[in-house]
Amino acid sequence: MRRVRYSVALLLTPLLAGCFASSSGSASGDSGAEGSRLRVALAFPPAENLSPYGADGTILSRLGVTEGLTALDANGAAAPALAESWRREGERTWEFRLREATFQDGSAVTPAAVAASLTRATEARPEPAALAGVGLTAKPAGKNGVRITTDEPDPVLPLRLSSPSLAVLSAKAYAAEDRVDVVGTGTGPFELTKVMGSTAATLDRYDEYWGGRAQAPGIDVKFIPDGSARTSALRTGQIDLAEAVPVAQAASLDKDVRAATATTRTTSLLLNSRSGPFQDARLRAAARAAVDTSVLAEDVYEGYADAGTGIYGPAVSWAEGKRTRPVGRAKAADPDGARITLATYDNRPELPEVAQVLKQQLEKAGFEVTLEVREYSRLESDALDGTFDAFVLARNTLVDTGDPVSVLASDYTCDGGYNLAQLCDKDVDRAVARAEDADDTADRQDAAMAAEAEILGTDTVVPLVHQRIITGVAPSVRGALLDPYERVLVGTGTRR
C-alpha cells in the first residue's frame, strides 16, 4: 500500500527552468501602498461570453478574477492556491484541504461549494481541455476538505486542477442552467463588475482576498484585437499593459517598455485529416515538406522565435534530449493543384503574415491555396467543426494543465475537445493513453515524447516556430507578472 502523506507540491520534475511564479497572489500586496487603476489591453475578446470552461478562462485568470485549487509555481509544479495542501489516498482518490477564503459575493469557500463548482466543470460541453479523457467526482470531506476521485488513476491531478478552466466559483455563478456568471463570483484579488460585450470590462479590487489586498484599486480592460492599435495605445499613454505586442511593432516601443518572455507557445500548421484533400496522408506529407520554418523564425518573428522542432519547444527544457524521430510518415505525393483553404486569425498579428508565407510555399509546391483570416472569436467554431483544410494556430502547450500529456489528449486524440486537426488515429490514441498512465516523472516524459513522435508521424501537425511573447509594460507599472504559461498578467503587487 502506498504511504499517504500531505504535500504542498506535486512531486514532478520541473517542466520549465527559470519560470516566473504563476500564482496571482505571488506578488503580495502592501496595504500601505495605494496605486492607481490599471489600464490593460488584451488581444482576445471573449469568445464564449467569459465562460471559464474554454479559452475565456485564461482571460479571467490573467486578470486575477478566478483561481483553482492549485496554481503553477516557478518550476511548473503544482503549488497551493485555494487548497493549502493535499494528499493521495490510494490510486484514484485525493483529498485537498482548503484554506480559509471567501468568494467575491461574500460567501465562504466551503467544501460543498468547491465540490459543486468542480462538478459543474465536469458537466460542461464541450468539456474543458484540462478534463479531456478524465472523469472525476468531487465531494465534501469534513469541515475543510474536498475528496476527488478519478475514474482512472491520475498521477497529475493536482497539476490538472491548476487549469484556468477548473476555476472555483460561488453557487451564484450557476444560478442559470444555460450559462456561468463570473461577475462577482470568483475568488481572486480582482472582482469582475461590468462587461461591455466584447469591447471592455471593469474590475474592482476585492478587499477580502485571502492572499492580501491588491495595490491597484481596480483594472479597466479594453479588448483590442488589432496589434498595431494595442501598441499605439501603450505608446501614447492610453493604457499601461498591452499583451501580445506584434513583433513588427516592438521596435516602436522604447527598450524598457517591451518585455520578451520565453514561453511554451508553439505556432503550428494543422492539417484537416478528416475531410478535404488532407485526408490523404501523402498530401499532408507534401505540405510538411513544402514548409521552411527557418524563414518564419528569422523574418516574420524577427528573432523573437525559434524554428519549430516539435509540439514542445526549447522552453520545455527536458524535451529536446528525449525527442525521437517521427514514426510512420507517408511518402509525399504531387499536390497536382489540390485546392485547399488555409485559415488563421489576426489577434496575433504575426499569424496572417505566417499564413501568407505558407501560402506562397504551398503554392510553390503545387497546391492551390485560398487564405481566410478572421478575428479568433469569429473563427473558432468553424475551426473546431473542421471547416478549413489547414489552420495556423499559436498554442501554449502547457496552458491547460502544466502537464505535457494533457495537450496531446485534448488536441490530437479521437475524443479531444480541441482537435483542430480532426485527427483520429488508433496508434496515437494508444501512445497518448500510455503517457497518461505513467506515474513516474521520467517515464511520463518519455511516453509523452513517444506520443509526440506518433503524432508528428501523421503529418497532421507541422510545428512552425516556438515563440517568445512580447508584453508592453509602461515605465510607471510595477509588478507585472510575465508568465511563461500566459496564465497571469496582474496580481496583488501589480500597480502604477
Short mmCIF file of C-alpha atoms in Angstrom, two decimals:
data_model
loop_
_atom_site.label_atom_id
_atom_site.label_comp_id
_atom_site.label_asym_id
_atom_site.label_seq_id
_atom_site.Cartn_x
_atom_site.Cartn_y
_atom_site.Cartn_z
CA MET A 1 0.00 0.00 0.00
CA ARG A 2 1.26 3.50 -0.78
CA ARG A 3 2.19 5.67 2.13
CA VAL A 4 -0.29 8.56 2.49
CA ARG A 5 1.18 11.95 3.16
CA TYR A 6 0.34 15.62 2.79
CA SER A 7 2.18 17.57 0.15
CA VAL A 8 2.34 21.20 -0.86
CA ALA A 9 3.68 20.44 -4.31
CA LEU A 10 3.20 17.65 -6.77
CA LEU A 11 6.38 15.62 -6.94
CA LEU A 12 7.14 16.10 -10.59
CA THR A 13 10.44 17.18 -12.05
CA PRO A 14 10.14 20.84 -13.10
CA LEU A 15 8.77 21.14 -16.61
CA LEU A 16 10.35 24.50 -17.20
CA ALA A 17 13.51 26.13 -15.97
CA GLY A 18 13.51 29.73 -14.81
CA CYS A 19 9.76 30.36 -14.98
CA PHE A 20 8.02 33.19 -13.18
CA ALA A 21 5.68 32.07 -10.41
CA SER A 22 2.20 31.96 -11.84
CA SER A 23 0.05 32.43 -8.76
CA SER A 24 -1.96 35.63 -8.85
CA GLY A 25 -1.11 36.12 -5.22
CA SER A 26 2.60 35.59 -5.71
CA ALA A 27 3.40 39.28 -5.60
CA SER A 28 1.94 40.12 -2.25
CA GLY A 29 0.07 43.33 -1.72
CA ASP A 30 1.15 46.13 0.59
CA SER A 31 -1.80 47.64 2.37
CA GLY A 32 0.21 50.79 2.96
CA ALA A 33 0.67 51.48 -0.75
CA GLU A 34 -2.21 52.62 -2.92
CA GLY A 35 -1.73 52.62 -6.66
CA SER A 36 -3.91 53.91 -9.47
CA ARG A 37 -6.31 51.85 -11.53
CA LEU A 38 -4.53 49.75 -14.11
CA ARG A 39 -5.41 50.14 -17.78
CA VAL A 40 -4.90 46.86 -19.63
CA ALA A 41 -5.28 45.95 -23.30
CA LEU A 42 -5.90 42.28 -24.12
CA ALA A 43 -5.62 40.78 -27.58
CA PHE A 44 -8.51 38.34 -27.41
CA PRO A 45 -12.09 39.48 -26.83
CA PRO A 46 -14.31 36.95 -25.05
CA ALA A 47 -15.23 34.19 -27.49
CA GLU A 48 -17.62 32.31 -25.19
CA ASN A 49 -19.28 35.02 -23.05
CA LEU A 50 -16.48 34.66 -20.49
CA SER A 51 -17.27 31.04 -19.77
CA PRO A 52 -14.44 29.64 -17.66
CA TYR A 53 -14.53 26.32 -19.49
CA GLY A 54 -12.85 27.37 -22.74
CA ALA A 55 -10.28 29.89 -23.94
CA ASP A 56 -12.00 32.69 -21.99
CA GLY A 57 -10.95 31.01 -18.76
CA THR A 58 -7.42 32.28 -19.36
CA ILE A 59 -8.71 35.86 -19.68
CA LEU A 60 -10.20 35.54 -16.19
CA SER A 61 -7.03 34.08 -14.67
CA ARG A 62 -4.76 36.63 -16.36
CA LEU A 63 -6.79 39.43 -14.80
CA GLY A 64 -6.78 37.92 -11.31
CA VAL A 65 -10.51 37.17 -11.26
CA THR A 66 -10.52 33.40 -10.81
CA GLU A 67 -8.42 30.71 -9.17
CA GLY A 68 -8.38 26.96 -8.85
CA LEU A 69 -7.48 24.64 -6.02
CA THR A 70 -3.86 24.77 -7.16
CA ALA A 71 -1.58 27.01 -9.22
CA LEU A 72 1.68 26.54 -11.14
CA ASP A 73 4.85 27.57 -9.34
CA ALA A 74 8.04 28.95 -10.88
CA ASN A 75 9.20 25.46 -11.83
CA GLY A 76 5.94 24.29 -13.36
CA ALA A 77 4.91 22.16 -10.39
CA ALA A 78 1.57 22.28 -8.56
CA ALA A 79 1.51 24.86 -5.76
CA PRO A 80 -1.14 25.78 -3.18
CA ALA A 81 -3.94 28.16 -4.16
CA LEU A 82 -7.44 27.66 -2.70
CA ALA A 83 -6.14 24.32 -1.43
CA GLU A 84 -3.31 24.77 1.04
CA SER A 85 -2.28 21.09 0.96
CA TRP A 86 -3.30 17.71 -0.43
CA ARG A 87 -2.61 14.02 -0.14
CA ARG A 88 -3.17 10.97 -2.29
CA GLU A 89 -5.37 8.23 -0.85
CA GLY A 90 -4.83 5.16 -2.97
CA GLU A 91 -4.69 5.02 -6.75
CA ARG A 92 -7.73 7.10 -7.69
CA THR A 93 -8.53 9.38 -4.75
CA TRP A 94 -7.01 12.62 -3.50
CA GLU A 95 -8.03 14.82 -0.58
CA PHE A 96 -7.49 18.58 -0.73
CA ARG A 97 -7.52 20.75 2.39
CA LEU A 98 -8.99 24.20 1.78
CA ARG A 99 -7.61 27.42 3.12
CA GLU A 100 -9.92 29.99 4.72
CA ALA A 101 -11.20 32.15 1.87
CA THR A 102 -14.33 33.83 0.55
CA PHE A 103 -15.93 34.32 -2.81
CA GLN A 104 -16.30 37.84 -4.16
CA ASP A 105 -20.04 37.75 -3.35
CA GLY A 106 -19.15 37.34 0.32
CA SER A 107 -19.99 33.66 0.69
CA ALA A 108 -17.45 31.26 2.16
CA VAL A 109 -15.29 28.90 0.14
CA THR A 110 -16.64 25.66 1.62
CA PRO A 111 -16.06 22.02 0.68
CA ALA A 112 -19.64 21.85 -0.66
CA ALA A 113 -19.16 24.96 -2.82
CA VAL A 114 -15.87 23.67 -4.25
CA ALA A 115 -17.31 20.22 -4.97
CA ALA A 116 -20.34 21.75 -6.70
CA SER A 117 -18.14 24.01 -8.82
CA LEU A 118 -15.89 21.16 -9.98
CA THR A 119 -18.96 19.04 -10.70
CA ARG A 120 -20.32 21.74 -13.00
CA ALA A 121 -17.00 21.77 -14.85
CA THR A 122 -17.27 18.01 -15.47
CA GLU A 123 -20.74 18.56 -16.95
CA ALA A 124 -19.70 21.38 -19.31
CA ARG A 125 -19.96 20.73 -23.05
CA PRO A 126 -17.63 20.88 -24.76
CA GLU A 127 -15.61 19.60 -21.84
CA PRO A 128 -12.73 21.73 -20.55
CA ALA A 129 -9.44 20.77 -22.17
CA ALA A 130 -7.98 20.01 -18.74
CA LEU A 131 -10.52 17.21 -18.34
CA ALA A 132 -10.02 15.64 -21.76
CA GLY A 133 -10.33 11.90 -21.23
CA VAL A 134 -10.58 12.32 -17.45
CA GLY A 135 -13.65 11.53 -15.36
CA LEU A 136 -13.75 12.78 -11.80
CA THR A 137 -16.13 13.08 -8.88
CA ALA A 138 -15.75 15.74 -6.19
CA LYS A 139 -17.35 15.50 -2.75
CA PRO A 140 -17.02 17.40 0.55
CA ALA A 141 -14.76 15.75 3.13
CA GLY A 142 -15.23 17.11 6.62
CA LYS A 143 -15.10 20.78 7.58
CA ASN A 144 -12.31 21.87 5.24
CA GLY A 145 -11.66 19.03 2.82
CA VAL A 146 -12.66 18.04 -0.70
CA ARG A 147 -12.20 14.45 -1.83
CA ILE A 148 -11.74 13.96 -5.57
CA THR A 149 -11.95 10.51 -7.11
CA THR A 150 -10.98 9.90 -10.73
CA ASP A 151 -12.31 7.13 -12.96
CA GLU A 152 -8.76 6.02 -13.64
CA PRO A 153 -5.53 6.68 -11.69
CA ASP A 154 -4.42 10.25 -12.38
CA PRO A 155 -0.93 10.94 -11.01
CA VAL A 156 -1.03 14.59 -12.07
CA LEU A 157 -4.42 15.58 -10.67
CA PRO A 158 -3.02 18.45 -8.52
CA LEU A 159 -1.33 19.81 -11.63
CA ARG A 160 -4.52 19.38 -13.65
CA LEU A 161 -6.55 21.33 -11.09
CA SER A 162 -4.38 24.41 -11.69
CA SER A 163 -6.06 24.87 -15.09
CA PRO A 164 -7.91 28.18 -15.56
CA SER A 165 -10.84 26.13 -16.90
CA LEU A 166 -11.25 24.49 -13.47
CA ALA A 167 -11.62 27.75 -11.55
CA VAL A 168 -13.74 27.57 -8.41
CA LEU A 169 -16.82 29.83 -8.44
CA SER A 170 -19.59 30.50 -5.94
CA ALA A 171 -23.07 28.99 -6.14
CA LYS A 172 -24.36 32.29 -7.54
CA ALA A 173 -22.37 31.66 -10.72
CA TYR A 174 -24.58 28.69 -11.56
CA ALA A 175 -28.00 30.23 -10.90
CA ALA A 176 -28.83 29.95 -14.59
CA GLU A 177 -28.81 26.50 -16.15
CA ASP A 178 -27.51 27.59 -19.55
CA ARG A 179 -24.56 29.78 -18.58
CA VAL A 180 -21.96 30.51 -15.92
CA ASP A 181 -21.94 34.05 -14.48
CA VAL A 182 -18.43 35.10 -13.48
CA VAL A 183 -19.40 38.63 -12.43
CA GLY A 184 -18.65 38.83 -8.71
CA THR A 185 -18.39 35.07 -8.20
CA GLY A 186 -14.64 34.37 -8.33
CA THR A 187 -12.07 34.26 -5.53
CA GLY A 188 -9.18 36.30 -6.97
CA PRO A 189 -7.82 39.71 -5.95
CA PHE A 190 -9.92 41.49 -8.59
CA GLU A 191 -13.68 41.24 -8.99
CA LEU A 192 -15.30 41.46 -12.39
CA THR A 193 -18.04 44.08 -12.01
CA LYS A 194 -19.05 45.01 -15.55
CA VAL A 195 -18.65 43.51 -19.00
CA MET A 196 -19.26 45.63 -22.09
CA GLY A 197 -19.75 42.87 -24.65
CA SER A 198 -16.53 42.05 -26.44
CA THR A 199 -15.02 45.53 -26.15
CA ALA A 200 -14.28 46.24 -22.49
CA ALA A 201 -14.63 45.13 -18.88
CA THR A 202 -14.28 46.71 -15.45
CA LEU A 203 -12.74 45.07 -12.40
CA ASP A 204 -12.55 46.36 -8.84
CA ARG A 205 -10.23 45.25 -6.09
CA TYR A 206 -11.64 42.53 -3.84
CA ASP A 207 -10.51 43.72 -0.42
CA GLU A 208 -11.17 40.39 1.33
CA TYR A 209 -8.87 38.39 -0.92
CA TRP A 210 -7.14 35.65 1.06
CA GLY A 211 -3.74 36.45 -0.45
CA GLY A 212 -3.68 40.10 0.69
CA ARG A 213 -5.14 43.36 -0.51
CA ALA A 214 -4.11 44.29 -4.06
CA GLN A 215 -2.18 47.52 -4.52
CA ALA A 216 -4.22 48.62 -7.53
CA PRO A 217 -7.82 49.64 -6.73
CA GLY A 218 -9.07 48.14 -9.98
CA ILE A 219 -8.48 47.35 -13.63
CA ASP A 220 -10.02 48.86 -16.74
CA VAL A 221 -9.74 46.38 -19.58
CA LYS A 222 -10.04 47.00 -23.29
CA PHE A 223 -10.17 44.12 -25.75
CA ILE A 224 -8.20 45.30 -28.77
CA PRO A 225 -7.69 42.55 -31.36
CA ASP A 226 -5.61 44.80 -33.62
CA GLY A 227 -1.98 44.57 -32.54
CA SER A 228 -1.00 47.94 -34.00
CA ALA A 229 -3.83 49.60 -32.11
CA ARG A 230 -2.77 47.91 -28.83
CA THR A 231 0.80 49.07 -29.28
CA SER A 232 -0.26 52.59 -30.22
CA ALA A 233 -2.47 52.84 -27.13
CA LEU A 234 0.51 51.90 -24.96
CA ARG A 235 2.88 54.24 -26.75
CA THR A 236 0.51 57.20 -26.39
CA GLY A 237 -0.15 56.58 -22.70
CA GLN A 238 -3.76 55.39 -23.04
CA ILE A 239 -3.01 52.03 -21.42
CA ASP A 240 -0.44 50.66 -19.00
CA LEU A 241 -0.15 47.00 -20.04
CA ALA A 242 -0.51 45.53 -23.53
CA GLU A 243 -0.33 41.80 -24.16
CA ALA A 244 0.99 40.21 -27.35
CA VAL A 245 2.78 43.20 -28.84
CA PRO A 246 3.36 42.36 -32.52
CA VAL A 247 6.94 41.72 -33.49
CA ALA A 248 6.60 44.33 -36.23
CA GLN A 249 5.60 46.93 -33.62
CA ALA A 250 8.19 46.09 -30.98
CA ALA A 251 10.80 48.48 -32.35
CA SER A 252 8.36 51.39 -31.98
CA LEU A 253 8.49 50.95 -28.20
CA ASP A 254 11.39 52.02 -26.01
CA LYS A 255 13.57 49.11 -24.92
CA ASP A 256 12.47 49.41 -21.28
CA VAL A 257 8.80 49.23 -22.31
CA ARG A 258 8.90 45.91 -24.16
CA ALA A 259 9.48 42.68 -22.23
CA ALA A 260 10.15 39.46 -24.13
CA THR A 261 9.39 36.23 -22.30
CA ALA A 262 10.26 32.72 -23.43
CA THR A 263 7.03 30.73 -23.44
CA THR A 264 5.73 27.26 -24.07
CA ARG A 265 3.72 28.58 -27.02
CA THR A 266 4.22 26.84 -30.37
CA THR A 267 2.80 28.09 -33.65
CA SER A 268 1.81 25.16 -35.87
CA LEU A 269 0.17 24.35 -39.16
CA LEU A 270 -2.71 21.94 -38.51
CA LEU A 271 -3.97 19.86 -41.44
CA ASN A 272 -7.55 18.55 -41.50
CA SER A 273 -7.22 14.76 -41.70
CA ARG A 274 -10.97 14.06 -41.57
CA SER A 275 -12.19 15.81 -44.73
CA GLY A 276 -10.85 17.51 -47.83
CA PRO A 277 -7.54 16.93 -49.61
CA PHE A 278 -5.56 16.34 -46.43
CA GLN A 279 -7.44 13.13 -45.70
CA ASP A 280 -4.65 11.79 -47.90
CA ALA A 281 -1.54 11.34 -45.74
CA ARG A 282 0.63 11.71 -48.84
CA LEU A 283 -0.65 15.25 -49.42
CA ARG A 284 -0.08 16.06 -45.75
CA ALA A 285 3.49 14.89 -46.22
CA ALA A 286 3.80 17.12 -49.28
CA ALA A 287 2.58 20.11 -47.29
CA ARG A 288 5.00 19.40 -44.47
CA ALA A 289 7.90 19.07 -46.93
CA ALA A 290 6.98 22.40 -48.52
CA VAL A 291 7.33 24.41 -45.30
CA ASP A 292 10.57 26.23 -44.49
CA THR A 293 10.33 27.09 -40.77
CA SER A 294 13.64 28.97 -40.60
CA VAL A 295 12.22 31.71 -42.80
CA LEU A 296 9.35 32.20 -40.36
CA ALA A 297 11.56 32.45 -37.27
CA GLU A 298 14.07 34.82 -38.81
CA ASP A 299 11.87 37.00 -41.00
CA VAL A 300 8.30 37.00 -39.70
CA TYR A 301 9.22 36.85 -35.99
CA GLU A 302 12.43 38.89 -36.39
CA GLY A 303 14.33 36.66 -33.98
CA TYR A 304 11.59 36.55 -31.31
CA ALA A 305 11.06 32.84 -32.03
CA ASP A 306 12.92 29.59 -32.70
CA ALA A 307 12.30 27.33 -35.69
CA GLY A 308 9.80 24.59 -34.90
CA THR A 309 11.23 21.29 -33.74
CA GLY A 310 8.19 19.58 -32.22
CA ILE A 311 4.99 20.08 -30.27
CA TYR A 312 7.15 21.12 -27.29
CA GLY A 313 9.72 23.83 -27.84
CA PRO A 314 13.06 24.72 -26.19
CA ALA A 315 11.33 26.39 -23.21
CA VAL A 316 10.34 22.89 -22.09
CA SER A 317 13.88 22.14 -21.07
CA TRP A 318 13.69 18.35 -20.78
CA ALA A 319 12.02 17.73 -24.15
CA GLU A 320 14.91 18.12 -26.58
CA GLY A 321 17.01 15.38 -25.02
CA LYS A 322 14.11 12.95 -25.17
CA ARG A 323 12.82 13.75 -28.67
CA THR A 324 12.71 10.86 -31.16
CA ARG A 325 12.12 10.79 -34.90
CA PRO A 326 8.51 10.84 -36.15
CA VAL A 327 7.24 7.37 -36.97
CA GLY A 328 5.19 6.04 -39.87
CA ARG A 329 5.31 9.06 -42.18
CA ALA A 330 3.80 8.62 -45.62
CA LYS A 331 5.74 9.37 -48.79
CA ALA A 332 4.86 12.77 -50.24
CA ALA A 333 2.70 12.86 -53.39
CA ASP A 334 2.45 15.53 -56.07
CA PRO A 335 -0.28 18.01 -54.97
CA ASP A 336 -1.21 18.48 -58.64
CA GLY A 337 -3.17 21.66 -57.98
CA ALA A 338 -5.14 20.36 -54.99
CA ARG A 339 -7.34 23.18 -53.71
CA ILE A 340 -7.11 23.98 -50.01
CA THR A 341 -8.41 26.69 -47.68
CA LEU A 342 -5.84 27.93 -45.19
CA ALA A 343 -7.22 29.89 -42.23
CA THR A 344 -5.85 31.82 -39.28
CA TYR A 345 -6.75 34.73 -37.01
CA ASP A 346 -5.40 38.25 -36.64
CA ASN A 347 -5.47 38.69 -32.84
CA ARG A 348 -1.82 37.70 -33.02
CA PRO A 349 -0.65 39.90 -35.90
CA GLU A 350 2.23 37.63 -36.91
CA LEU A 351 -0.16 34.82 -37.83
CA PRO A 352 -1.63 36.37 -41.01
CA GLU A 353 1.94 37.04 -42.15
CA VAL A 354 2.90 33.45 -41.30
CA ALA A 355 -0.12 32.24 -43.28
CA GLN A 356 0.83 34.42 -46.25
CA VAL A 357 4.34 32.93 -46.31
CA LEU A 358 2.89 29.42 -46.01
CA LYS A 359 0.50 30.16 -48.87
CA GLN A 360 3.44 31.03 -51.08
CA GLN A 361 5.42 27.95 -50.02
CA LEU A 362 2.46 25.62 -50.54
CA GLU A 363 1.63 27.13 -53.92
CA LYS A 364 5.24 26.68 -54.97
CA ALA A 365 4.86 23.00 -54.05
CA GLY A 366 1.78 22.66 -56.28
CA PHE A 367 -1.22 23.42 -54.06
CA GLU A 368 -3.87 25.98 -54.93
CA VAL A 369 -4.44 27.98 -51.74
CA THR A 370 -7.26 30.26 -50.60
CA LEU A 371 -6.39 32.27 -47.49
CA GLU A 372 -9.01 33.20 -44.90
CA VAL A 373 -8.28 35.48 -41.94
CA ARG A 374 -10.77 36.46 -39.23
CA GLU A 375 -10.81 37.56 -35.61
CA TYR A 376 -10.47 34.48 -33.41
CA SER A 377 -13.91 34.54 -31.80
CA ARG A 378 -15.45 34.52 -35.30
CA LEU A 379 -13.29 31.63 -36.41
CA GLU A 380 -13.13 29.16 -33.53
CA SER A 381 -16.39 27.27 -34.06
CA ASP A 382 -15.67 26.72 -37.75
CA ALA A 383 -12.15 25.54 -36.94
CA LEU A 384 -13.44 23.06 -34.37
CA ASP A 385 -16.02 21.80 -36.86
CA GLY A 386 -13.32 21.09 -39.46
CA THR A 387 -14.48 23.72 -41.95
CA PHE A 388 -10.93 24.53 -43.08
CA ASP A 389 -8.34 22.30 -44.73
CA ALA A 390 -5.44 23.91 -42.89
CA PHE A 391 -5.20 26.16 -39.86
CA VAL A 392 -2.36 28.20 -38.37
CA LEU A 393 -2.60 28.16 -34.58
CA ALA A 394 -0.47 29.65 -31.80
CA ARG A 395 -0.96 27.21 -28.90
CA ASN A 396 0.53 27.31 -25.41
CA THR A 397 1.28 23.63 -24.95
CA LEU A 398 1.25 23.74 -21.14
CA VAL A 399 -1.50 26.30 -20.51
CA ASP A 400 -4.31 23.81 -19.86
CA THR A 401 -2.75 21.88 -17.00
CA GLY A 402 1.02 22.29 -16.98
CA ASP A 403 1.18 18.57 -17.75
CA PRO A 404 2.83 17.82 -21.12
CA VAL A 405 0.42 14.96 -21.81
CA SER A 406 -2.78 16.99 -21.49
CA VAL A 407 -2.27 18.98 -24.69
CA LEU A 408 -1.74 15.72 -26.58
CA ALA A 409 -5.04 14.32 -25.29
CA SER A 410 -7.07 17.46 -25.99
CA ASP A 411 -5.56 18.34 -29.38
CA TYR A 412 -4.71 15.05 -31.08
CA THR A 413 -6.91 12.19 -29.87
CA CYS A 414 -10.22 10.99 -31.28
CA ASP A 415 -12.17 12.39 -28.31
CA GLY A 416 -10.04 15.51 -27.84
CA GLY A 417 -12.02 18.67 -27.14
CA TYR A 418 -9.65 20.97 -29.08
CA ASN A 419 -8.77 18.71 -32.00
CA LEU A 420 -8.45 21.27 -34.80
CA ALA A 421 -6.56 18.74 -36.93
CA GLN A 422 -9.55 16.39 -36.72
CA LEU A 423 -7.06 13.60 -36.02
CA CYS A 424 -8.37 10.17 -35.07
CA ASP A 425 -5.63 7.57 -35.15
CA LYS A 426 -5.61 4.41 -33.02
CA ASP A 427 -1.82 4.34 -32.71
CA VAL A 428 -1.80 7.95 -31.50
CA ASP A 429 -4.61 7.27 -29.02
CA ARG A 430 -2.73 4.28 -27.62
CA ALA A 431 0.51 6.27 -27.29
CA VAL A 432 -1.26 9.13 -25.51
CA ALA A 433 -3.04 6.66 -23.21
CA ARG A 434 0.31 5.12 -22.24
CA ALA A 435 1.63 8.59 -21.40
CA GLU A 436 -1.47 9.37 -19.34
CA ASP A 437 -0.98 6.17 -17.33
CA ALA A 438 2.67 6.85 -16.46
CA ASP A 439 3.21 7.78 -12.80
CA ASP A 440 6.98 8.23 -12.71
CA THR A 441 8.12 11.64 -13.97
CA ALA A 442 10.84 10.36 -16.30
CA ASP A 443 8.56 7.63 -17.66
CA ARG A 444 5.80 10.20 -18.27
CA GLN A 445 8.19 12.45 -20.16
CA ASP A 446 9.49 9.54 -22.25
CA ALA A 447 5.94 8.44 -23.05
CA ALA A 448 4.93 12.00 -23.96
CA MET A 449 7.81 12.22 -26.44
CA ALA A 450 6.93 8.82 -27.89
CA ALA A 451 3.36 10.08 -28.38
CA GLU A 452 4.71 13.26 -29.97
CA ALA A 453 6.64 11.10 -32.47
CA GLU A 454 3.42 9.21 -33.33
CA ILE A 455 1.51 12.47 -33.81
CA LEU A 456 4.19 14.10 -35.94
CA GLY A 457 4.33 10.91 -37.99
CA THR A 458 0.75 11.51 -39.14
CA ASP A 459 1.75 14.91 -40.57
CA THR A 460 -1.46 16.44 -39.25
CA VAL A 461 0.61 19.00 -37.35
CA VAL A 462 3.66 20.85 -38.65
CA PRO A 463 5.43 22.79 -35.86
CA LEU A 464 6.46 26.15 -37.30
CA VAL A 465 8.02 28.27 -34.53
CA HIS A 466 8.36 28.38 -30.76
CA GLN A 467 7.50 31.88 -29.63
CA ARG A 468 8.78 34.48 -27.25
CA ILE A 469 5.87 36.65 -26.26
CA ILE A 470 6.30 40.44 -26.08
CA THR A 471 4.41 42.33 -23.40
CA GLY A 472 4.22 46.11 -23.39
CA VAL A 473 4.74 47.48 -19.86
CA ALA A 474 4.60 51.23 -19.24
CA PRO A 475 7.52 52.63 -17.17
CA SER A 476 5.09 53.58 -14.39
CA VAL A 477 3.98 49.97 -13.85
CA ARG A 478 5.49 47.78 -11.17
CA GLY A 479 4.89 44.09 -10.52
CA ALA A 480 3.53 42.94 -13.89
CA LEU A 481 3.59 39.14 -14.00
CA LEU A 482 5.43 37.98 -17.11
CA ASP A 483 4.34 34.37 -17.06
CA PRO A 484 5.74 31.74 -19.47
CA TYR A 485 2.42 29.90 -19.24
CA GLU A 486 0.48 33.11 -20.04
CA ARG A 487 -1.98 32.37 -17.23
CA VAL A 488 -1.44 35.52 -15.22
CA LEU A 489 -0.63 39.14 -16.01
CA VAL A 490 -1.67 41.12 -12.93
CA GLY A 491 -1.55 40.18 -9.26
CA THR A 492 -1.76 41.78 -5.85
CA GLY A 493 1.56 43.54 -6.30
CA THR A 494 0.86 44.98 -9.78
CA ARG A 495 0.42 48.75 -9.61
CA ARG A 496 1.19 52.09 -11.20
#
